[in-house]
Amino acid sequence: MLEQVENGLEAVMVVRVDEVEMDEMWSFVGFKEQQRWLWSALDHRSGKMLAYVLAPHEDSALLKLKALLQPFGLTHFYTDAWGAYLRLLDSHHHTVGKANTQKIERKHLTLRTRIKRLARKTICFSKSIQLHDIVIGLFINRYEFGRTI
């Protein structure tokens, strides 16, 4: 749903999303013990990616993702049972389970298929966190958000 918002000097169109699916996907840089996680959020109805964060598997990554999602006016979250979600999301606006996270799980499978650095068993991997984040970020920005870079 589009909503027009006045920000002082101009009117800005803001997309409102009621429900969001959130999940994290594991990858590694250099060796499997050096893990890197893609935290992402999708519109539950349309399946479009709203935001993502590349970070360690820590609560601070979820806080960054929540900050990116704030302008959407979310009312409900669907996630798995990872502890960060249970600690940082209000239980009245949060549903845990696989029944409502099918779109994001499918999106992650698609990303693993298209970006070999995300595949679990591969000889194609990043040697630096910076390069890892750049390659994945460029792909997501191009194919999910339509930004030509």
mmCIF file of N, CA and C in Angstrom:
data_model
loop_
_atom_site.group_PDB
_atom_site.id
_atom_site.type_symbol
_atom_site.label_atom_id
_atom_site.label_comp_id
_atom_site.label_asym_id
_atom_site.label_seq_id
_atom_site.Cartn_x
_atom_site.Cartn_y
_atom_site.Cartn_z
ATOM 1 N N MET A 1 0.837 -1.163 0.000
ATOM 2 C CA MET A 1 0.000 0.000 0.000
ATOM 3 C C MET A 1 0.892 1.238 0.000
ATOM 4 N N LEU A 2 0.654 2.169 -0.898
ATOM 5 C CA LEU A 2 1.403 3.411 -0.963
ATOM 6 C C LEU A 2 0.695 4.472 -0.138
ATOM 7 N N GLU A 3 1.482 5.264 0.562
ATOM 8 C CA GLU A 3 0.934 6.327 1.388
ATOM 9 C C GLU A 3 1.788 7.563 1.180
ATOM 10 N N GLN A 4 1.119 8.729 1.011
ATOM 11 C CA GLN A 4 1.858 9.967 0.820
ATOM 12 C C GLN A 4 2.132 10.593 2.181
ATOM 13 N N VAL A 5 3.396 10.951 2.420
ATOM 14 C CA VAL A 5 3.820 11.512 3.694
ATOM 15 C C VAL A 5 4.496 12.845 3.441
ATOM 16 N N GLU A 6 4.123 13.864 4.203
ATOM 17 C CA GLU A 6 4.761 15.178 4.108
ATOM 18 C C GLU A 6 5.975 15.182 5.020
ATOM 19 N N ASN A 7 7.129 15.572 4.507
ATOM 20 C CA ASN A 7 8.332 15.636 5.333
ATOM 21 C C ASN A 7 8.866 17.062 5.440
ATOM 22 N N GLY A 8 7.999 18.036 5.409
ATOM 23 C CA GLY A 8 8.416 19.427 5.533
ATOM 24 C C GLY A 8 8.395 20.142 4.196
ATOM 25 N N LEU A 9 9.273 19.777 3.292
ATOM 26 C CA LEU A 9 9.406 20.484 2.025
ATOM 27 C C LEU A 9 8.728 19.789 0.858
ATOM 28 N N GLU A 10 8.562 18.494 0.956
ATOM 29 C CA GLU A 10 8.031 17.758 -0.179
ATOM 30 C C GLU A 10 7.184 16.582 0.283
ATOM 31 N N ALA A 11 6.397 16.059 -0.617
ATOM 32 C CA ALA A 11 5.606 14.860 -0.335
ATOM 33 C C ALA A 11 6.391 13.656 -0.831
ATOM 34 N N VAL A 12 6.473 12.631 -0.009
ATOM 35 C CA VAL A 12 7.218 11.428 -0.337
ATOM 36 C C VAL A 12 6.263 10.248 -0.299
ATOM 37 N N MET A 13 6.374 9.351 -1.291
ATOM 38 C CA MET A 13 5.552 8.148 -1.302
ATOM 39 C C MET A 13 6.252 7.071 -0.486
ATOM 40 N N VAL A 14 5.548 6.515 0.479
ATOM 41 C CA VAL A 14 6.097 5.494 1.357
ATOM 42 C C VAL A 14 5.283 4.215 1.178
ATOM 43 N N VAL A 15 5.966 3.086 1.024
ATOM 44 C CA VAL A 15 5.293 1.796 0.903
ATOM 45 C C VAL A 15 5.007 1.275 2.310
ATOM 46 N N ARG A 16 3.765 0.940 2.587
ATOM 47 C CA ARG A 16 3.392 0.370 3.878
ATOM 48 C C ARG A 16 3.242 -1.140 3.709
ATOM 49 N N VAL A 17 3.846 -1.877 4.623
ATOM 50 C CA VAL A 17 3.792 -3.332 4.612
ATOM 51 C C VAL A 17 3.293 -3.766 5.983
ATOM 52 N N ASP A 18 2.293 -4.635 6.008
ATOM 53 C CA ASP A 18 1.755 -5.087 7.290
ATOM 54 C C ASP A 18 2.565 -6.234 7.884
ATOM 55 N N GLU A 19 2.859 -7.235 7.077
ATOM 56 C CA GLU A 19 3.497 -8.455 7.576
ATOM 57 C C GLU A 19 4.794 -8.716 6.833
ATOM 58 N N VAL A 20 5.787 -9.204 7.568
ATOM 59 C CA VAL A 20 7.096 -9.448 6.991
ATOM 60 C C VAL A 20 7.611 -10.815 7.438
ATOM 61 N N GLU A 21 8.299 -11.502 6.527
ATOM 62 C CA GLU A 21 9.003 -12.748 6.847
ATOM 63 C C GLU A 21 10.477 -12.398 6.999
ATOM 64 N N MET A 22 11.104 -12.885 8.074
ATOM 65 C CA MET A 22 12.521 -12.625 8.293
ATOM 66 C C MET A 22 13.252 -13.934 8.531
ATOM 67 N N ASP A 23 14.476 -14.006 8.002
ATOM 68 C CA ASP A 23 15.292 -15.205 8.186
ATOM 69 C C ASP A 23 16.748 -14.834 7.960
ATOM 70 N N GLU A 24 17.634 -15.729 8.355
ATOM 71 C CA GLU A 24 19.058 -15.529 8.146
ATOM 72 C C GLU A 24 19.617 -16.739 7.409
ATOM 73 N N MET A 25 20.659 -16.496 6.597
ATOM 74 C CA MET A 25 21.265 -17.549 5.788
ATOM 75 C C MET A 25 22.772 -17.537 6.005
ATOM 76 N N TRP A 26 23.333 -18.708 6.234
ATOM 77 C CA TRP A 26 24.740 -18.879 6.545
ATOM 78 C C TRP A 26 25.603 -18.959 5.297
ATOM 79 N N SER A 27 26.771 -18.360 5.374
ATOM 80 C CA SER A 27 27.820 -18.554 4.380
ATOM 81 C C SER A 27 29.148 -18.391 5.113
ATOM 82 N N PHE A 28 30.242 -18.467 4.405
ATOM 83 C CA PHE A 28 31.532 -18.319 5.076
ATOM 84 C C PHE A 28 32.521 -17.569 4.196
ATOM 85 N N VAL A 29 33.545 -17.045 4.851
ATOM 86 C CA VAL A 29 34.600 -16.309 4.172
ATOM 87 C C VAL A 29 35.923 -16.974 4.513
ATOM 88 N N GLY A 30 36.619 -17.491 3.515
ATOM 89 C CA GLY A 30 37.923 -18.111 3.732
ATOM 90 C C GLY A 30 37.838 -19.553 4.195
ATOM 91 N N PHE A 31 37.230 -19.777 5.337
ATOM 92 C CA PHE A 31 37.070 -21.122 5.876
ATOM 93 C C PHE A 31 35.762 -21.176 6.661
ATOM 94 N N LYS A 32 35.226 -22.371 6.855
ATOM 95 C CA LYS A 32 33.871 -22.516 7.389
ATOM 96 C C LYS A 32 33.687 -21.988 8.808
ATOM 97 N N GLU A 33 34.765 -21.882 9.553
ATOM 98 C CA GLU A 33 34.653 -21.349 10.908
ATOM 99 C C GLU A 33 34.472 -19.829 10.914
ATOM 100 N N GLN A 34 34.798 -19.164 9.805
ATOM 101 C CA GLN A 34 34.621 -17.710 9.693
ATOM 102 C C GLN A 34 33.287 -17.453 8.989
ATOM 103 N N GLN A 35 32.220 -17.501 9.760
ATOM 104 C CA GLN A 35 30.875 -17.434 9.203
ATOM 105 C C GLN A 35 30.435 -15.993 8.925
ATOM 106 N N ARG A 36 29.591 -15.869 7.928
ATOM 107 C CA ARG A 36 28.975 -14.596 7.557
ATOM 108 C C ARG A 36 27.506 -14.901 7.320
ATOM 109 N N TRP A 37 26.627 -14.051 7.778
ATOM 110 C CA TRP A 37 25.196 -14.312 7.697
ATOM 111 C C TRP A 37 24.488 -13.220 6.912
ATOM 112 N N LEU A 38 23.576 -13.635 6.049
ATOM 113 C CA LEU A 38 22.697 -12.727 5.319
ATOM 114 C C LEU A 38 21.365 -12.725 6.047
ATOM 115 N N TRP A 39 21.034 -11.620 6.689
ATOM 116 C CA TRP A 39 19.751 -11.437 7.369
ATOM 117 C C TRP A 39 18.851 -10.694 6.389
ATOM 118 N N SER A 40 17.677 -11.213 6.092
ATOM 119 C CA SER A 40 16.811 -10.548 5.118
ATOM 120 C C SER A 40 15.359 -10.554 5.558
ATOM 121 N N ALA A 41 14.601 -9.656 4.939
ATOM 122 C CA ALA A 41 13.182 -9.516 5.243
ATOM 123 C C ALA A 41 12.404 -9.369 3.943
ATOM 124 N N LEU A 42 11.301 -10.107 3.846
ATOM 125 C CA LEU A 42 10.430 -10.068 2.659
ATOM 126 C C LEU A 42 9.030 -9.641 3.049
ATOM 127 N N ASP A 43 8.378 -8.948 2.128
ATOM 128 C CA ASP A 43 6.952 -8.666 2.286
ATOM 129 C C ASP A 43 6.220 -10.005 2.238
ATOM 130 N N HIS A 44 5.441 -10.308 3.269
ATOM 131 C CA HIS A 44 4.776 -11.607 3.367
ATOM 132 C C HIS A 44 3.781 -11.822 2.230
ATOM 133 N N ARG A 45 3.138 -10.777 1.760
ATOM 134 C CA ARG A 45 2.131 -10.932 0.701
ATOM 135 C C ARG A 45 2.747 -11.020 -0.687
ATOM 136 N N SER A 46 3.647 -10.108 -1.011
ATOM 137 C CA SER A 46 4.176 -10.059 -2.379
ATOM 138 C C SER A 46 5.442 -10.897 -2.572
ATOM 139 N N GLY A 47 6.181 -11.177 -1.495
ATOM 140 C CA GLY A 47 7.429 -11.907 -1.600
ATOM 141 C C GLY A 47 8.607 -11.047 -2.022
ATOM 142 N N LYS A 48 8.420 -9.729 -2.084
ATOM 143 C CA LYS A 48 9.506 -8.831 -2.477
ATOM 144 C C LYS A 48 10.415 -8.547 -1.296
ATOM 145 N N MET A 49 11.721 -8.539 -1.572
ATOM 146 C CA MET A 49 12.684 -8.256 -0.521
ATOM 147 C C MET A 49 12.578 -6.785 -0.130
ATOM 148 N N LEU A 50 12.539 -6.543 1.171
ATOM 149 C CA LEU A 50 12.438 -5.183 1.691
ATOM 150 C C LEU A 50 13.787 -4.651 2.153
ATOM 151 N N ALA A 51 14.574 -5.504 2.807
ATOM 152 C CA ALA A 51 15.865 -5.069 3.342
ATOM 153 C C ALA A 51 16.724 -6.288 3.639
ATOM 154 N N TYR A 52 18.031 -6.049 3.755
ATOM 155 C CA TYR A 52 18.955 -7.124 4.124
ATOM 156 C C TYR A 52 20.143 -6.537 4.863
ATOM 157 N N VAL A 53 20.801 -7.382 5.636
ATOM 158 C CA VAL A 53 22.012 -7.010 6.366
ATOM 159 C C VAL A 53 22.982 -8.181 6.261
ATOM 160 N N LEU A 54 24.237 -7.901 5.952
ATOM 161 C CA LEU A 54 25.297 -8.909 5.976
ATOM 162 C C LEU A 54 26.106 -8.665 7.239
ATOM 163 N N ALA A 55 26.088 -9.644 8.153
ATOM 164 C CA ALA A 55 26.700 -9.436 9.469
ATOM 165 C C ALA A 55 26.921 -10.781 10.154
ATOM 166 N N PRO A 56 27.582 -10.765 11.304
ATOM 167 C CA PRO A 56 27.700 -11.993 12.099
ATOM 168 C C PRO A 56 26.331 -12.431 12.626
ATOM 169 N N HIS A 57 26.283 -13.616 13.177
ATOM 170 C CA HIS A 57 25.034 -14.184 13.705
ATOM 171 C C HIS A 57 24.824 -13.694 15.137
ATOM 172 N N GLU A 58 24.546 -12.404 15.283
ATOM 173 C CA GLU A 58 24.407 -11.767 16.582
ATOM 174 C C GLU A 58 23.159 -10.899 16.618
ATOM 175 N N ASP A 59 22.727 -10.551 17.825
ATOM 176 C CA ASP A 59 21.538 -9.724 18.000
ATOM 177 C C ASP A 59 21.669 -8.365 17.317
ATOM 178 N N SER A 60 22.878 -7.820 17.273
ATOM 179 C CA SER A 60 23.080 -6.500 16.667
ATOM 180 C C SER A 60 22.682 -6.492 15.186
ATOM 181 N N ALA A 61 22.835 -7.602 14.494
ATOM 182 C CA ALA A 61 22.439 -7.687 13.085
ATOM 183 C C ALA A 61 20.925 -7.553 12.947
ATOM 184 N N LEU A 62 20.187 -8.192 13.839
ATOM 185 C CA LEU A 62 18.729 -8.077 13.798
ATOM 186 C C LEU A 62 18.297 -6.652 14.122
ATOM 187 N N LEU A 63 18.981 -5.995 15.023
ATOM 188 C CA LEU A 63 18.665 -4.596 15.334
ATOM 189 C C LEU A 63 18.886 -3.699 14.117
ATOM 190 N N LYS A 64 19.945 -3.951 13.343
ATOM 191 C CA LYS A 64 20.191 -3.192 12.115
ATOM 192 C C LYS A 64 19.073 -3.433 11.100
ATOM 193 N N LEU A 65 18.660 -4.696 10.960
ATOM 194 C CA LEU A 65 17.583 -5.027 10.026
ATOM 195 C C LEU A 65 16.278 -4.371 10.449
ATOM 196 N N LYS A 66 15.978 -4.404 11.740
ATOM 197 C CA LYS A 66 14.758 -3.743 12.231
ATOM 198 C C LYS A 66 14.777 -2.245 11.947
ATOM 199 N N ALA A 67 15.943 -1.624 12.084
ATOM 200 C CA ALA A 67 16.068 -0.189 11.798
ATOM 201 C C ALA A 67 15.793 0.099 10.317
ATOM 202 N N LEU A 68 16.273 -0.766 9.430
ATOM 203 C CA LEU A 68 16.008 -0.594 8.003
ATOM 204 C C LEU A 68 14.533 -0.779 7.665
ATOM 205 N N LEU A 69 13.838 -1.601 8.457
ATOM 206 C CA LEU A 69 12.423 -1.896 8.191
ATOM 207 C C LEU A 69 11.468 -0.881 8.817
ATOM 208 N N GLN A 70 11.958 -0.028 9.677
ATOM 209 C CA GLN A 70 11.095 0.907 10.406
ATOM 210 C C GLN A 70 10.188 1.751 9.496
ATOM 211 N N PRO A 71 10.663 2.300 8.374
ATOM 212 C CA PRO A 71 9.791 3.131 7.531
ATOM 213 C C PRO A 71 8.590 2.399 6.928
ATOM 214 N N PHE A 72 8.603 1.076 6.914
ATOM 215 C CA PHE A 72 7.520 0.319 6.285
ATOM 216 C C PHE A 72 6.276 0.211 7.164
ATOM 217 N N GLY A 73 6.360 0.525 8.438
ATOM 218 C CA GLY A 73 5.205 0.462 9.330
ATOM 219 C C GLY A 73 4.715 -0.949 9.584
ATOM 220 N N LEU A 74 5.607 -1.868 9.861
ATOM 221 C CA LEU A 74 5.265 -3.277 10.041
ATOM 222 C C LEU A 74 4.416 -3.501 11.286
ATOM 223 N N THR A 75 3.486 -4.439 11.163
ATOM 224 C CA THR A 75 2.644 -4.789 12.308
ATOM 225 C C THR A 75 2.849 -6.224 12.766
ATOM 226 N N HIS A 76 3.442 -7.082 11.905
ATOM 227 C CA HIS A 76 3.610 -8.476 12.306
ATOM 228 C C HIS A 76 4.846 -9.087 11.642
ATOM 229 N N PHE A 77 5.550 -9.942 12.400
ATOM 230 C CA PHE A 77 6.758 -10.610 11.942
ATOM 231 C C PHE A 77 6.547 -12.116 11.954
ATOM 232 N N TYR A 78 7.034 -12.789 10.907
ATOM 233 C CA TYR A 78 7.053 -14.248 10.844
ATOM 234 C C TYR A 78 8.515 -14.684 10.765
ATOM 235 N N THR A 79 8.942 -15.553 11.681
ATOM 236 C CA THR A 79 10.335 -15.999 11.712
ATOM 237 C C THR A 79 10.418 -17.451 12.140
ATOM 238 N N ASP A 80 11.658 -17.964 12.159
ATOM 239 C CA ASP A 80 11.914 -19.265 12.770
ATOM 240 C C ASP A 80 12.164 -19.021 14.267
ATOM 241 N N ALA A 81 12.626 -20.010 14.972
ATOM 242 C CA ALA A 81 12.757 -19.909 16.425
ATOM 243 C C ALA A 81 14.155 -19.479 16.878
ATOM 244 N N TRP A 82 14.924 -18.820 16.013
ATOM 245 C CA TRP A 82 16.252 -18.371 16.418
ATOM 246 C C TRP A 82 16.117 -17.400 17.596
ATOM 247 N N GLY A 83 17.009 -17.507 18.563
ATOM 248 C CA GLY A 83 16.923 -16.763 19.816
ATOM 249 C C GLY A 83 16.837 -15.260 19.679
ATOM 250 N N ALA A 84 17.539 -14.670 18.706
ATOM 251 C CA ALA A 84 17.505 -13.216 18.537
ATOM 252 C C ALA A 84 16.087 -12.736 18.242
ATOM 253 N N TYR A 85 15.351 -13.478 17.439
ATOM 254 C CA TYR A 85 13.972 -13.092 17.132
ATOM 255 C C TYR A 85 13.114 -13.146 18.401
ATOM 256 N N LEU A 86 13.308 -14.185 19.188
ATOM 257 C CA LEU A 86 12.524 -14.336 20.415
ATOM 258 C C LEU A 86 12.857 -13.245 21.426
ATOM 259 N N ARG A 87 14.116 -12.823 21.480
ATOM 260 C CA ARG A 87 14.535 -11.792 22.435
ATOM 261 C C ARG A 87 14.147 -10.390 22.008
ATOM 262 N N LEU A 88 14.194 -10.092 20.702
ATOM 263 C CA LEU A 88 14.087 -8.707 20.246
ATOM 264 C C LEU A 88 12.775 -8.332 19.568
ATOM 265 N N LEU A 89 11.916 -9.293 19.309
ATOM 266 C CA LEU A 89 10.621 -8.985 18.694
ATOM 267 C C LEU A 89 9.514 -9.163 19.729
ATOM 268 N N ASP A 90 8.570 -8.251 19.713
ATOM 269 C CA ASP A 90 7.435 -8.311 20.630
ATOM 270 C C ASP A 90 6.598 -9.555 20.332
ATOM 271 N N SER A 91 6.358 -10.369 21.341
ATOM 272 C CA SER A 91 5.648 -11.644 21.136
ATOM 273 C C SER A 91 4.213 -11.455 20.639
ATOM 274 N N HIS A 92 3.612 -10.304 20.877
ATOM 275 C CA HIS A 92 2.251 -10.043 20.391
ATOM 276 C C HIS A 92 2.217 -9.795 18.886
ATOM 277 N N HIS A 93 3.345 -9.425 18.320
ATOM 278 C CA HIS A 93 3.434 -9.131 16.886
ATOM 279 C C HIS A 93 4.387 -10.076 16.167
ATOM 280 N N HIS A 94 4.572 -11.274 16.735
ATOM 281 C CA HIS A 94 5.569 -12.202 16.215
ATOM 282 C C HIS A 94 5.004 -13.618 16.210
ATOM 283 N N THR A 95 5.099 -14.292 15.075
ATOM 284 C CA THR A 95 4.684 -15.684 14.952
ATOM 285 C C THR A 95 5.889 -16.523 14.554
ATOM 286 N N VAL A 96 6.133 -17.591 15.308
ATOM 287 C CA VAL A 96 7.252 -18.490 15.045
ATOM 288 C C VAL A 96 6.724 -19.733 14.340
ATOM 289 N N GLY A 97 7.405 -20.141 13.274
ATOM 290 C CA GLY A 97 7.009 -21.368 12.596
ATOM 291 C C GLY A 97 7.349 -21.349 11.128
ATOM 292 N N LYS A 98 7.365 -22.522 10.539
ATOM 293 C CA LYS A 98 7.736 -22.664 9.133
ATOM 294 C C LYS A 98 6.569 -22.403 8.180
ATOM 295 N N ALA A 99 5.354 -22.455 8.670
ATOM 296 C CA ALA A 99 4.192 -22.297 7.796
ATOM 297 C C ALA A 99 4.152 -20.926 7.120
ATOM 298 N N ASN A 100 4.657 -19.881 7.785
ATOM 299 C CA ASN A 100 4.586 -18.529 7.239
ATOM 300 C C ASN A 100 5.924 -17.993 6.752
ATOM 301 N N THR A 101 6.923 -18.848 6.640
ATOM 302 C CA THR A 101 8.232 -18.394 6.160
ATOM 303 C C THR A 101 8.652 -19.100 4.871
ATOM 304 N N GLN A 102 7.700 -19.621 4.138
ATOM 305 C CA GLN A 102 8.020 -20.376 2.929
ATOM 306 C C GLN A 102 8.604 -19.504 1.824
ATOM 307 N N LYS A 103 8.120 -18.264 1.688
ATOM 308 C CA LYS A 103 8.627 -17.394 0.624
ATOM 309 C C LYS A 103 10.082 -17.018 0.854
ATOM 310 N N ILE A 104 10.431 -16.713 2.087
ATOM 311 C CA ILE A 104 11.817 -16.321 2.347
ATOM 312 C C ILE A 104 12.760 -17.521 2.247
ATOM 313 N N GLU A 105 12.299 -18.690 2.648
ATOM 314 C CA GLU A 105 13.128 -19.893 2.492
ATOM 315 C C GLU A 105 13.354 -20.174 1.006
ATOM 316 N N ARG A 106 12.342 -19.977 0.189
ATOM 317 C CA ARG A 106 12.464 -20.165 -1.260
ATOM 318 C C ARG A 106 13.429 -19.127 -1.846
ATOM 319 N N LYS A 107 13.334 -17.881 -1.377
ATOM 320 C CA LYS A 107 14.232 -16.821 -1.847
ATOM 321 C C LYS A 107 15.682 -17.175 -1.521
ATOM 322 N N HIS A 108 15.909 -17.716 -0.329
ATOM 323 C CA HIS A 108 17.268 -18.097 0.047
ATOM 324 C C HIS A 108 17.783 -19.246 -0.821
ATOM 325 N N LEU A 109 16.922 -20.179 -1.160
ATOM 326 C CA LEU A 109 17.329 -21.262 -2.058
ATOM 327 C C LEU A 109 17.716 -20.707 -3.430
ATOM 328 N N THR A 110 16.943 -19.754 -3.925
ATOM 329 C CA THR A 110 17.254 -19.120 -5.199
ATOM 330 C C THR A 110 18.601 -18.406 -5.127
ATOM 331 N N LEU A 111 18.845 -17.680 -4.045
ATOM 332 C CA LEU A 111 20.129 -16.992 -3.892
ATOM 333 C C LEU A 111 21.285 -17.985 -3.837
ATOM 334 N N ARG A 112 21.104 -19.106 -3.134
ATOM 335 C CA ARG A 112 22.165 -20.122 -3.062
ATOM 336 C C ARG A 112 22.446 -20.711 -4.448
ATOM 337 N N THR A 113 21.416 -20.829 -5.271
ATOM 338 C CA THR A 113 21.585 -21.378 -6.613
ATOM 339 C C THR A 113 22.305 -20.387 -7.523
ATOM 340 N N ARG A 114 21.973 -19.117 -7.409
ATOM 341 C CA ARG A 114 22.529 -18.107 -8.304
ATOM 342 C C ARG A 114 23.896 -17.583 -7.874
ATOM 343 N N ILE A 115 24.160 -17.539 -6.574
ATOM 344 C CA ILE A 115 25.430 -17.019 -6.068
ATOM 345 C C ILE A 115 26.202 -18.187 -5.465
ATOM 346 N N LYS A 116 27.184 -18.683 -6.170
ATOM 347 C CA LYS A 116 27.914 -19.876 -5.726
ATOM 348 C C LYS A 116 28.635 -19.672 -4.400
ATOM 349 N N ARG A 117 28.936 -18.428 -4.030
ATOM 350 C CA ARG A 117 29.585 -18.158 -2.746
ATOM 351 C C ARG A 117 28.667 -18.506 -1.575
ATOM 352 N N LEU A 118 27.383 -18.616 -1.835
ATOM 353 C CA LEU A 118 26.425 -18.953 -0.778
ATOM 354 C C LEU A 118 26.130 -20.448 -0.707
ATOM 355 N N ALA A 119 26.595 -21.214 -1.702
ATOM 356 C CA ALA A 119 26.350 -22.655 -1.703
ATOM 357 C C ALA A 119 27.100 -23.312 -0.554
ATOM 358 N N ARG A 120 26.524 -24.340 0.013
ATOM 359 C CA ARG A 120 27.119 -24.979 1.187
ATOM 360 C C ARG A 120 28.363 -25.784 0.848
ATOM 361 N N LYS A 121 28.340 -26.471 -0.274
ATOM 362 C CA LYS A 121 29.499 -27.265 -0.686
ATOM 363 C C LYS A 121 29.989 -26.718 -2.016
ATOM 364 N N THR A 122 31.059 -25.954 -1.961
ATOM 365 C CA THR A 122 31.565 -25.321 -3.167
ATOM 366 C C THR A 122 33.060 -25.067 -3.044
ATOM 367 N N ILE A 123 33.701 -24.878 -4.177
ATOM 368 C CA ILE A 123 35.091 -24.444 -4.147
ATOM 369 C C ILE A 123 35.173 -22.945 -4.454
ATOM 370 N N CYS A 124 34.030 -22.327 -4.662
ATOM 371 C CA CYS A 124 33.958 -20.897 -4.942
ATOM 372 C C CYS A 124 33.580 -20.174 -3.647
ATOM 373 N N PHE A 125 34.544 -19.491 -3.061
ATOM 374 C CA PHE A 125 34.254 -18.773 -1.824
ATOM 375 C C PHE A 125 35.047 -17.480 -1.779
ATOM 376 N N SER A 126 34.613 -16.569 -0.929
ATOM 377 C CA SER A 126 35.284 -15.281 -0.782
ATOM 378 C C SER A 126 36.488 -15.426 0.135
ATOM 379 N N LYS A 127 37.502 -14.598 -0.116
ATOM 380 C CA LYS A 127 38.688 -14.611 0.731
ATOM 381 C C LYS A 127 38.701 -13.437 1.707
ATOM 382 N N SER A 128 37.812 -12.453 1.496
ATOM 383 C CA SER A 128 37.725 -11.325 2.423
ATOM 384 C C SER A 128 36.252 -10.988 2.665
ATOM 385 N N ILE A 129 35.962 -10.506 3.863
ATOM 386 C CA ILE A 129 34.588 -10.130 4.217
ATOM 387 C C ILE A 129 34.114 -8.999 3.313
ATOM 388 N N GLN A 130 34.986 -8.055 3.028
ATOM 389 C CA GLN A 130 34.605 -6.920 2.190
ATOM 390 C C GLN A 130 34.175 -7.377 0.799
ATOM 391 N N LEU A 131 34.955 -8.239 0.175
ATOM 392 C CA LEU A 131 34.605 -8.729 -1.158
ATOM 393 C C LEU A 131 33.342 -9.578 -1.122
ATOM 394 N N HIS A 132 33.200 -10.393 -0.098
ATOM 395 C CA HIS A 132 32.010 -11.220 0.083
ATOM 396 C C HIS A 132 30.750 -10.339 0.126
ATOM 397 N N ASP A 133 30.785 -9.310 0.964
ATOM 398 C CA ASP A 133 29.638 -8.419 1.112
ATOM 399 C C ASP A 133 29.358 -7.628 -0.165
ATOM 400 N N ILE A 134 30.402 -7.227 -0.874
ATOM 401 C CA ILE A 134 30.214 -6.481 -2.116
ATOM 402 C C ILE A 134 29.532 -7.341 -3.174
ATOM 403 N N VAL A 135 30.010 -8.559 -3.370
ATOM 404 C CA VAL A 135 29.442 -9.438 -4.407
ATOM 405 C C VAL A 135 27.970 -9.736 -4.110
ATOM 406 N N ILE A 136 27.659 -10.106 -2.886
ATOM 407 C CA ILE A 136 26.279 -10.428 -2.526
ATOM 408 C C ILE A 136 25.409 -9.180 -2.578
ATOM 409 N N GLY A 137 25.922 -8.065 -2.064
ATOM 410 C CA GLY A 137 25.170 -6.811 -2.089
ATOM 411 C C GLY A 137 24.856 -6.351 -3.498
ATOM 412 N N LEU A 138 25.842 -6.433 -4.412
ATOM 413 C CA LEU A 138 25.604 -6.046 -5.801
ATOM 414 C C LEU A 138 24.523 -6.911 -6.441
ATOM 415 N N PHE A 139 24.586 -8.210 -6.186
ATOM 416 C CA PHE A 139 23.586 -9.114 -6.765
ATOM 417 C C PHE A 139 22.184 -8.778 -6.250
ATOM 418 N N ILE A 140 22.052 -8.630 -4.940
ATOM 419 C CA ILE A 140 20.736 -8.338 -4.351
ATOM 420 C C ILE A 140 20.221 -6.985 -4.826
ATOM 421 N N ASN A 141 21.085 -5.986 -4.840
ATOM 422 C CA ASN A 141 20.644 -4.670 -5.295
ATOM 423 C C ASN A 141 20.205 -4.679 -6.748
ATOM 424 N N ARG A 142 20.837 -5.483 -7.579
ATOM 425 C CA ARG A 142 20.467 -5.543 -9.004
ATOM 426 C C ARG A 142 19.189 -6.342 -9.232
ATOM 427 N N TYR A 143 19.113 -7.549 -8.658
ATOM 428 C CA TYR A 143 18.008 -8.437 -8.989
ATOM 429 C C TYR A 143 16.806 -8.323 -8.059
ATOM 430 N N GLU A 144 16.985 -7.835 -6.859
ATOM 431 C CA GLU A 144 15.852 -7.695 -5.947
ATOM 432 C C GLU A 144 15.287 -6.270 -5.955
ATOM 433 N N PHE A 145 16.177 -5.267 -6.063
ATOM 434 C CA PHE A 145 15.735 -3.880 -5.993
ATOM 435 C C PHE A 145 15.786 -3.170 -7.339
ATOM 436 N N GLY A 146 16.302 -3.851 -8.382
ATOM 437 C CA GLY A 146 16.321 -3.285 -9.724
ATOM 438 C C GLY A 146 17.294 -2.128 -9.909
ATOM 439 N N ARG A 147 18.295 -2.038 -9.074
ATOM 440 C CA ARG A 147 19.271 -0.959 -9.174
ATOM 441 C C ARG A 147 20.417 -1.390 -10.083
ATOM 442 N N THR A 148 20.650 -0.643 -11.140
ATOM 443 C CA THR A 148 21.800 -0.918 -11.998
ATOM 444 C C THR A 148 22.985 -0.157 -11.426
ATOM 445 N N ILE A 149 24.052 -0.877 -11.226
ATOM 446 C CA ILE A 149 25.212 -0.264 -10.554
ATOM 447 C C ILE A 149 26.391 -0.235 -11.490
#
